[in-house]
CSV table of C-alpha atoms and ligand atoms in Angstrom, one decimal:
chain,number,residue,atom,x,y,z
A,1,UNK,CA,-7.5,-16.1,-13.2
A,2,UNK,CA,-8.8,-12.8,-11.6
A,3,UNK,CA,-7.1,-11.6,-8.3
A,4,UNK,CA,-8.6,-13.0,-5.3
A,5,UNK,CA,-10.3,-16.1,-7.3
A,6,UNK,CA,-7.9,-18.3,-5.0
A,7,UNK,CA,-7.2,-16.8,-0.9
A,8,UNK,CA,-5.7,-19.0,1.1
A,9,UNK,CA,-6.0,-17.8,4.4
A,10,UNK,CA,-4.0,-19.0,7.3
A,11,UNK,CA,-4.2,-18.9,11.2
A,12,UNK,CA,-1.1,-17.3,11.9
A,13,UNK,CA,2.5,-17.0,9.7
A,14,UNK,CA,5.5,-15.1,10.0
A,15,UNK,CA,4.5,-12.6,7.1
A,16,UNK,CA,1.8,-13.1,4.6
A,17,UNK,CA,4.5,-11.4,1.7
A,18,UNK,CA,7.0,-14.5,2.7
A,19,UNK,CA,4.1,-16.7,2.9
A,20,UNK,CA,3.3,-15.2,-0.8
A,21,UNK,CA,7.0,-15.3,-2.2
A,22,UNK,CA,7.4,-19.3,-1.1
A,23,UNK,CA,4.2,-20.3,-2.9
A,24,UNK,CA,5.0,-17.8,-5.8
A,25,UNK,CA,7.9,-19.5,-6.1
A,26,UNK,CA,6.7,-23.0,-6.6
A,27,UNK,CA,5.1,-21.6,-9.4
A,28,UNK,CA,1.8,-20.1,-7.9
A,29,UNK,CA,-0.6,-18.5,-10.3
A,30,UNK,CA,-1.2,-15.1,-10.8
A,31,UNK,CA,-3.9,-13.5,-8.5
A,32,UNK,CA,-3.6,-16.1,-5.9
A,33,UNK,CA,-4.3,-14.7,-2.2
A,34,UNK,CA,-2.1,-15.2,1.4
A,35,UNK,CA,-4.4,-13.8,4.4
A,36,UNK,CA,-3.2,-14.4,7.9
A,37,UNK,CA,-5.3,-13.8,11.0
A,38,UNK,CA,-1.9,-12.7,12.6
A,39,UNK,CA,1.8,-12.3,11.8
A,40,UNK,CA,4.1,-12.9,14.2
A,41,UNK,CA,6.8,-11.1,12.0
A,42,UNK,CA,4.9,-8.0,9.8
A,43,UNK,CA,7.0,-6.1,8.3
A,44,UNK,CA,6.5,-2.4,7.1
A,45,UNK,CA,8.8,-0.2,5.0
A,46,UNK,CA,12.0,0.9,5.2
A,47,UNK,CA,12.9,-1.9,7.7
A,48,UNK,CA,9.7,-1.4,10.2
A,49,UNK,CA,8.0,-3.7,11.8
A,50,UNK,CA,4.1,-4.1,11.0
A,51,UNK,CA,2.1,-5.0,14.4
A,52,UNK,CA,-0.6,-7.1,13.4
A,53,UNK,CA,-2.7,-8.0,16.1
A,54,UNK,CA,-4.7,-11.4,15.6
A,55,UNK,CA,-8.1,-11.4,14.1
A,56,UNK,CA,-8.4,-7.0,14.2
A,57,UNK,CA,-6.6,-6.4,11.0
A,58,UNK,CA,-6.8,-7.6,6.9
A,59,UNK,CA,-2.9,-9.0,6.5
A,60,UNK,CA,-2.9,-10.1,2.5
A,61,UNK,CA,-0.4,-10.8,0.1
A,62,UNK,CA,-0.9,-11.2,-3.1
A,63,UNK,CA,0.9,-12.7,-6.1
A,64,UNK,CA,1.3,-10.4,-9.1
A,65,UNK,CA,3.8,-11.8,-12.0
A,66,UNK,CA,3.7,-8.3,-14.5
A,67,UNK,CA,4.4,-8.3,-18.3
A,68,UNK,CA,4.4,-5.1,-18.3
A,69,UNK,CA,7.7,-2.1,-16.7
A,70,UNK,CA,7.0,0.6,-14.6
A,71,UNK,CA,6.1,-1.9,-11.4
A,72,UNK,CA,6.4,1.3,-9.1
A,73,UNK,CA,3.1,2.2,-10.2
A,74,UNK,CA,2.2,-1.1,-8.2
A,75,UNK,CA,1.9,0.2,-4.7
A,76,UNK,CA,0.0,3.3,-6.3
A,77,UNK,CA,-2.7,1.2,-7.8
A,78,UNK,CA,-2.9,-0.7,-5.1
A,79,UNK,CA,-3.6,2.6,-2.8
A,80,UNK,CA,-6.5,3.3,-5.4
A,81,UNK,CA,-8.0,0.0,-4.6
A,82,UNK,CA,-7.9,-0.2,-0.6
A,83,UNK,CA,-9.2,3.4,-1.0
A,84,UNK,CA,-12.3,2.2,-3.3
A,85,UNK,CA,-12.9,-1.1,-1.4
A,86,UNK,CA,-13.1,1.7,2.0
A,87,UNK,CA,-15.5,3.5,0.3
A,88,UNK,CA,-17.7,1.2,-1.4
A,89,UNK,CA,-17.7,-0.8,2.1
A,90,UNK,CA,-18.5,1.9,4.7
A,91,UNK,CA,-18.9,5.4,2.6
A,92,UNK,CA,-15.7,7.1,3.6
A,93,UNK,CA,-12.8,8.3,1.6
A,94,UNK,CA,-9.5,7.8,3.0
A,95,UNK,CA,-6.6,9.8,1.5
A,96,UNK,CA,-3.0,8.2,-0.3
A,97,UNK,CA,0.1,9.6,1.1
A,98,UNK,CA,3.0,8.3,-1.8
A,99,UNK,CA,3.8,6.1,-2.0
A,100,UNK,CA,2.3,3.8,0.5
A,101,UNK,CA,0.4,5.2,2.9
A,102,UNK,CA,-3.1,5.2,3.4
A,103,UNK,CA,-4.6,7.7,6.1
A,104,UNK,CA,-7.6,9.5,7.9
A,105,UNK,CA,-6.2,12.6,8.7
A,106,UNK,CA,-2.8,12.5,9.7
A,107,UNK,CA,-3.5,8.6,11.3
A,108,UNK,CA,-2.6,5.4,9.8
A,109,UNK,CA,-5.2,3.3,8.9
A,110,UNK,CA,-2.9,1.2,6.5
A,111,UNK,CA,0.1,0.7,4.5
A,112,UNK,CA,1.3,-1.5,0.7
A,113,UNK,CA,4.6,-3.5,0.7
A,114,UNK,CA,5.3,-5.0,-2.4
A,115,UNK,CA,8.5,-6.8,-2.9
A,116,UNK,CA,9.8,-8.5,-6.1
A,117,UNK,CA,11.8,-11.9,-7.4
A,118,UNK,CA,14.1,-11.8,-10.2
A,119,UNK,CA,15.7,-14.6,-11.9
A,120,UNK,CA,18.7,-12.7,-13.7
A,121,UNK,CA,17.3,-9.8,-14.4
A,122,UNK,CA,14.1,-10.9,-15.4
A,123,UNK,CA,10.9,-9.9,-13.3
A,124,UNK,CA,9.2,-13.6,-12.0
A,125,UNK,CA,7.1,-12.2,-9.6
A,126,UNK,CA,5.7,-8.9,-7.3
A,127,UNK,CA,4.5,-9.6,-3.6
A,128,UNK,CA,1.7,-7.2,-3.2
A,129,UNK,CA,1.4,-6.9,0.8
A,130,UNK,CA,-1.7,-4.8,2.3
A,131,UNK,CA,-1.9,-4.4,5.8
A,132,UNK,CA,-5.0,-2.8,6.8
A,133,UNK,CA,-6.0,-1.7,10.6
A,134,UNK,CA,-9.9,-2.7,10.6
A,135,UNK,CA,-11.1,-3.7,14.2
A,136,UNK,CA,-8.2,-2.4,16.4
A,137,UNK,CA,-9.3,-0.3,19.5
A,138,UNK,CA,-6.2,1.9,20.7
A,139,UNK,CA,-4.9,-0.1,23.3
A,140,UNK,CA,-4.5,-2.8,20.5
A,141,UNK,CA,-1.7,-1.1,19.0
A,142,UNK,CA,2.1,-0.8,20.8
A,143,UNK,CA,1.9,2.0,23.0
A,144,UNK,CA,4.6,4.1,20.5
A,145,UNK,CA,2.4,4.2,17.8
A,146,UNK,CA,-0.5,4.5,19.1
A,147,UNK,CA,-1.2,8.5,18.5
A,148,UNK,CA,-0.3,8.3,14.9
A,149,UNK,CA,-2.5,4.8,14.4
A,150,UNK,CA,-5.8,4.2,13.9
A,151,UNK,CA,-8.5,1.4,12.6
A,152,UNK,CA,-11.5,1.5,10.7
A,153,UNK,CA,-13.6,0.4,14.0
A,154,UNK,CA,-12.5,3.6,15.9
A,155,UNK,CA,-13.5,5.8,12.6
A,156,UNK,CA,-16.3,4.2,11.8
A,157,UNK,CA,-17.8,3.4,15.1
A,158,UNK,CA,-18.8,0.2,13.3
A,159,UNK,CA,-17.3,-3.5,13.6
A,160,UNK,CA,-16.0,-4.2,10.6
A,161,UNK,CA,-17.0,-7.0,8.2
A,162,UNK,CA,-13.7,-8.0,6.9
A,163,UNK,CA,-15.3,-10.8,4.5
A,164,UNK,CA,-17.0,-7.7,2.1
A,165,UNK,CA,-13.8,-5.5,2.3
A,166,UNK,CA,-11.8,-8.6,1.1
A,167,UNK,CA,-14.6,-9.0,-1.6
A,168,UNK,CA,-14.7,-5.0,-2.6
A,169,UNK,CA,-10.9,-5.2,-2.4
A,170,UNK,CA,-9.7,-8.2,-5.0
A,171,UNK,CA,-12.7,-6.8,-7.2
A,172,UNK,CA,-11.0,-2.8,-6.8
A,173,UNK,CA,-7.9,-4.5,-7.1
A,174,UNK,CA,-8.6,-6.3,-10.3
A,175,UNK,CA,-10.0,-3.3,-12.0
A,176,UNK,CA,-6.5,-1.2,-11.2
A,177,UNK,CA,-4.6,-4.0,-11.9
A,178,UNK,CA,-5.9,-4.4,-15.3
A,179,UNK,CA,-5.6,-0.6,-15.8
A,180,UNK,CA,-1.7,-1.2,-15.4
A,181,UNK,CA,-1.4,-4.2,-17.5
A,182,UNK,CA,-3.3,-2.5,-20.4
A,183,UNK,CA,-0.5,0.1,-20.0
A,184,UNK,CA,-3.4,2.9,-18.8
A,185,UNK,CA,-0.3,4.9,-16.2
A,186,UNK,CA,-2.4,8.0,-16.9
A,187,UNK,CA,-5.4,6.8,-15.2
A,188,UNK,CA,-3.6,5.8,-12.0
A,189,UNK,CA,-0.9,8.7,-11.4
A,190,UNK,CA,-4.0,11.5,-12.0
A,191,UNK,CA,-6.5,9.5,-9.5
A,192,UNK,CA,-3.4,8.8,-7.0
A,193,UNK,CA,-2.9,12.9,-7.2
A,194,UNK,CA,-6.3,13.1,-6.8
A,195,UNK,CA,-6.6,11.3,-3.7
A,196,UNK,CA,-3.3,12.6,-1.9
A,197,UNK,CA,-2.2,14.3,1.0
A,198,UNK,CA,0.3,15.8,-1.1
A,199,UNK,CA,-1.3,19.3,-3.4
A,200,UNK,CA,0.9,20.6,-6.9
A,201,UNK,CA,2.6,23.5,-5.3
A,202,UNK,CA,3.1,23.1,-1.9
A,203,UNK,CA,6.2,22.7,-0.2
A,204,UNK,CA,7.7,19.5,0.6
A,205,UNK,CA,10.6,18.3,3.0
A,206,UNK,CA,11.7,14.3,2.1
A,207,UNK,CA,14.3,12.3,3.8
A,208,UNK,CA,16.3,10.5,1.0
A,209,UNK,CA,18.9,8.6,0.4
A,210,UNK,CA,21.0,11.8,-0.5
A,211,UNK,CA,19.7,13.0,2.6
A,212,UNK,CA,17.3,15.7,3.4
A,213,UNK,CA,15.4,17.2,0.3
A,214,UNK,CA,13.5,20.3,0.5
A,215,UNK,CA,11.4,21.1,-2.9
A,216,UNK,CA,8.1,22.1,-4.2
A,217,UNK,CA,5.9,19.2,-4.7
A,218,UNK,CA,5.4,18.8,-8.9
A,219,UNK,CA,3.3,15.4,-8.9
A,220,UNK,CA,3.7,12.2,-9.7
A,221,UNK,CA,5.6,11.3,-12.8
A,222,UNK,CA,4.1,8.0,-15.6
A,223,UNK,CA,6.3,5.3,-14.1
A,224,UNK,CA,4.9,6.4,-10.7
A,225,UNK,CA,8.1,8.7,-9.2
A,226,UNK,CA,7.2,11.8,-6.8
A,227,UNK,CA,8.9,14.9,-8.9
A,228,UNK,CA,10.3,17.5,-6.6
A,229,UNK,CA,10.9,21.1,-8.2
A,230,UNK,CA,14.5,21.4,-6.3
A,231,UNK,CA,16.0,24.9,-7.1
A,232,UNK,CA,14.7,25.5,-9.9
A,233,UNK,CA,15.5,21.7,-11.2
A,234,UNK,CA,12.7,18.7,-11.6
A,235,UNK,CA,14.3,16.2,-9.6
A,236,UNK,CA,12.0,12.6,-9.3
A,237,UNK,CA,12.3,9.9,-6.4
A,238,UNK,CA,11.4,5.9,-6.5
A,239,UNK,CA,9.8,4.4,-3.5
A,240,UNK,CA,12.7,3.1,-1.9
A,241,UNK,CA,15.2,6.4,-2.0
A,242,UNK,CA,12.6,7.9,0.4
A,243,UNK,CA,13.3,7.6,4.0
A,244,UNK,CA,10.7,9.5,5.8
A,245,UNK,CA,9.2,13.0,5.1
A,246,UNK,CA,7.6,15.4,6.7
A,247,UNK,CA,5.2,18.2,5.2
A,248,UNK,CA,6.2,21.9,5.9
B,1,BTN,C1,4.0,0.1,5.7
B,1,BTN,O1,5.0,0.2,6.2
B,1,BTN,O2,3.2,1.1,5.6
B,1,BTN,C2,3.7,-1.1,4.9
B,1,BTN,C3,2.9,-2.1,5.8
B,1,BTN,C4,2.6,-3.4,5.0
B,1,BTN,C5,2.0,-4.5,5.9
B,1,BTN,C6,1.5,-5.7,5.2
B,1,BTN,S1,0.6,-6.7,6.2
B,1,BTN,C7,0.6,-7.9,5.0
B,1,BTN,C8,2.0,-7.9,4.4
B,1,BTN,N1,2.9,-8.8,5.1
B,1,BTN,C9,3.9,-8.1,5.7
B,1,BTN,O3,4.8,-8.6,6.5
B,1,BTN,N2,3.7,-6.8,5.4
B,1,BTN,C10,2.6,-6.5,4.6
């Protein structure tokens, strides 16, 4: 089954990505779909809450069971895709901030959550969540975030037709996705460089969980780690040991 062959789309849920996890854990297939028109209870990274308004944004989780390691690389690909289903839907090329981010400028348009089930230590099951601002005007969002947010509708000048993103996105989705699983990591760390905020060279200040790291930003490493040139030393970081950052 190809990813989005199955969306079941809901009026309104806590979060699509628990939504995703109960029906992946009944045994859902591979590539099945959670959209909400709202969520009462988004949630973001590193323990944020994701405001999403009803009916202005795309809220999706989807069910990913990987054979293959290296399921950082997930949120990465995923990037690739929401960026290819912008572009192929309304001509504009968003950029990737690592490793979750995807922005116009220096404004949030939308962001990747993926979450994972073990059973011992075997992998059952990734929660891809993609939360994606599409017809918010500014006074949509909460007040706090409102200068660093914006929606595809204020860039575009356009109402967006979320029906053909969802369609560009499962079929960009399914292509990167198959990438992964045929073990292609090249392909996705050198288009994810390609595409993000961050240039080879420049310097970079992260807030990790060893606190705050300044460095010289080296890339992305194959299992999908930001390597930071600290003192001299190549020193990589996983998705969830970053806290925040800030460019110099
Ligand atoms: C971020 O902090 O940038 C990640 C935001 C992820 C939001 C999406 S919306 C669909 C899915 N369900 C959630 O509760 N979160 C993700």
């Amino acid at each position: 089954m190809n990813i989005g062959d199955i969306v079941n789309t809901v009026e309104s849920c806590s979060s699509t990505n628990d939504l995703a996890r109960e029906v992946a854990v009944e045994g859902a297939e591979e590539g099945t779909v959670i959209v909400s028109r709202e969520q009462t209870r988004g949630r973001g990274t590193r323990g944020k809450s994701w405001y999403s308004a009803k009916e202005k944004g795309l809220y999706a989780s989807v069910i990913l069971r990987p054979q293959r390691p290296h399921i950082s690389l997930i949120p990465l690909m995923a990037g690739l895709a929401v960026k290819d289903a912008i572009a192929e839907t309304l001509g504009i090329q968003v950029d990737l901030r690592w490793p979750n981010d995807v922005l116009w400028g220096d404004q949030k348009i939308g962001g990747i959550l993926c979450e994972s089930g073990f059973f011992g230590n075997q992998l059952q099951y990734v929660i891809l969540g993609i939360g994606l601002n599409l017809n918010h005007e500014k006074e949509d969002f909460p007040e706090e975030i409102r200068p660093q947010a914006t929606s595809l509708k204020l860039i575009t000048e356009r109402f967006i037709d979320e029906t053909l993103l969802q369609r560009c996105l499962w079929k960009a989705l399914n292509h990167w996705y198959q990438l992964f699983s045929q073990g292609e990591e090249d392909k996705i760390t050198t288009s994810f460089e390609r595409n993000s905020v961050f240039c080879r060279g420049e310097s970079v200040t992260f807030v990790s969980e060893r606190g705050k790291v300044e460095g010289i930003y080296r890339g992305i490493n194959s299992v999908g780690g930001l390597v930071l040139e600290e003192q001299g030393r190549k020193v990589s970081f996983f998705a969830a040991e970053v806290k925040e950052r800030e460019r110099k």
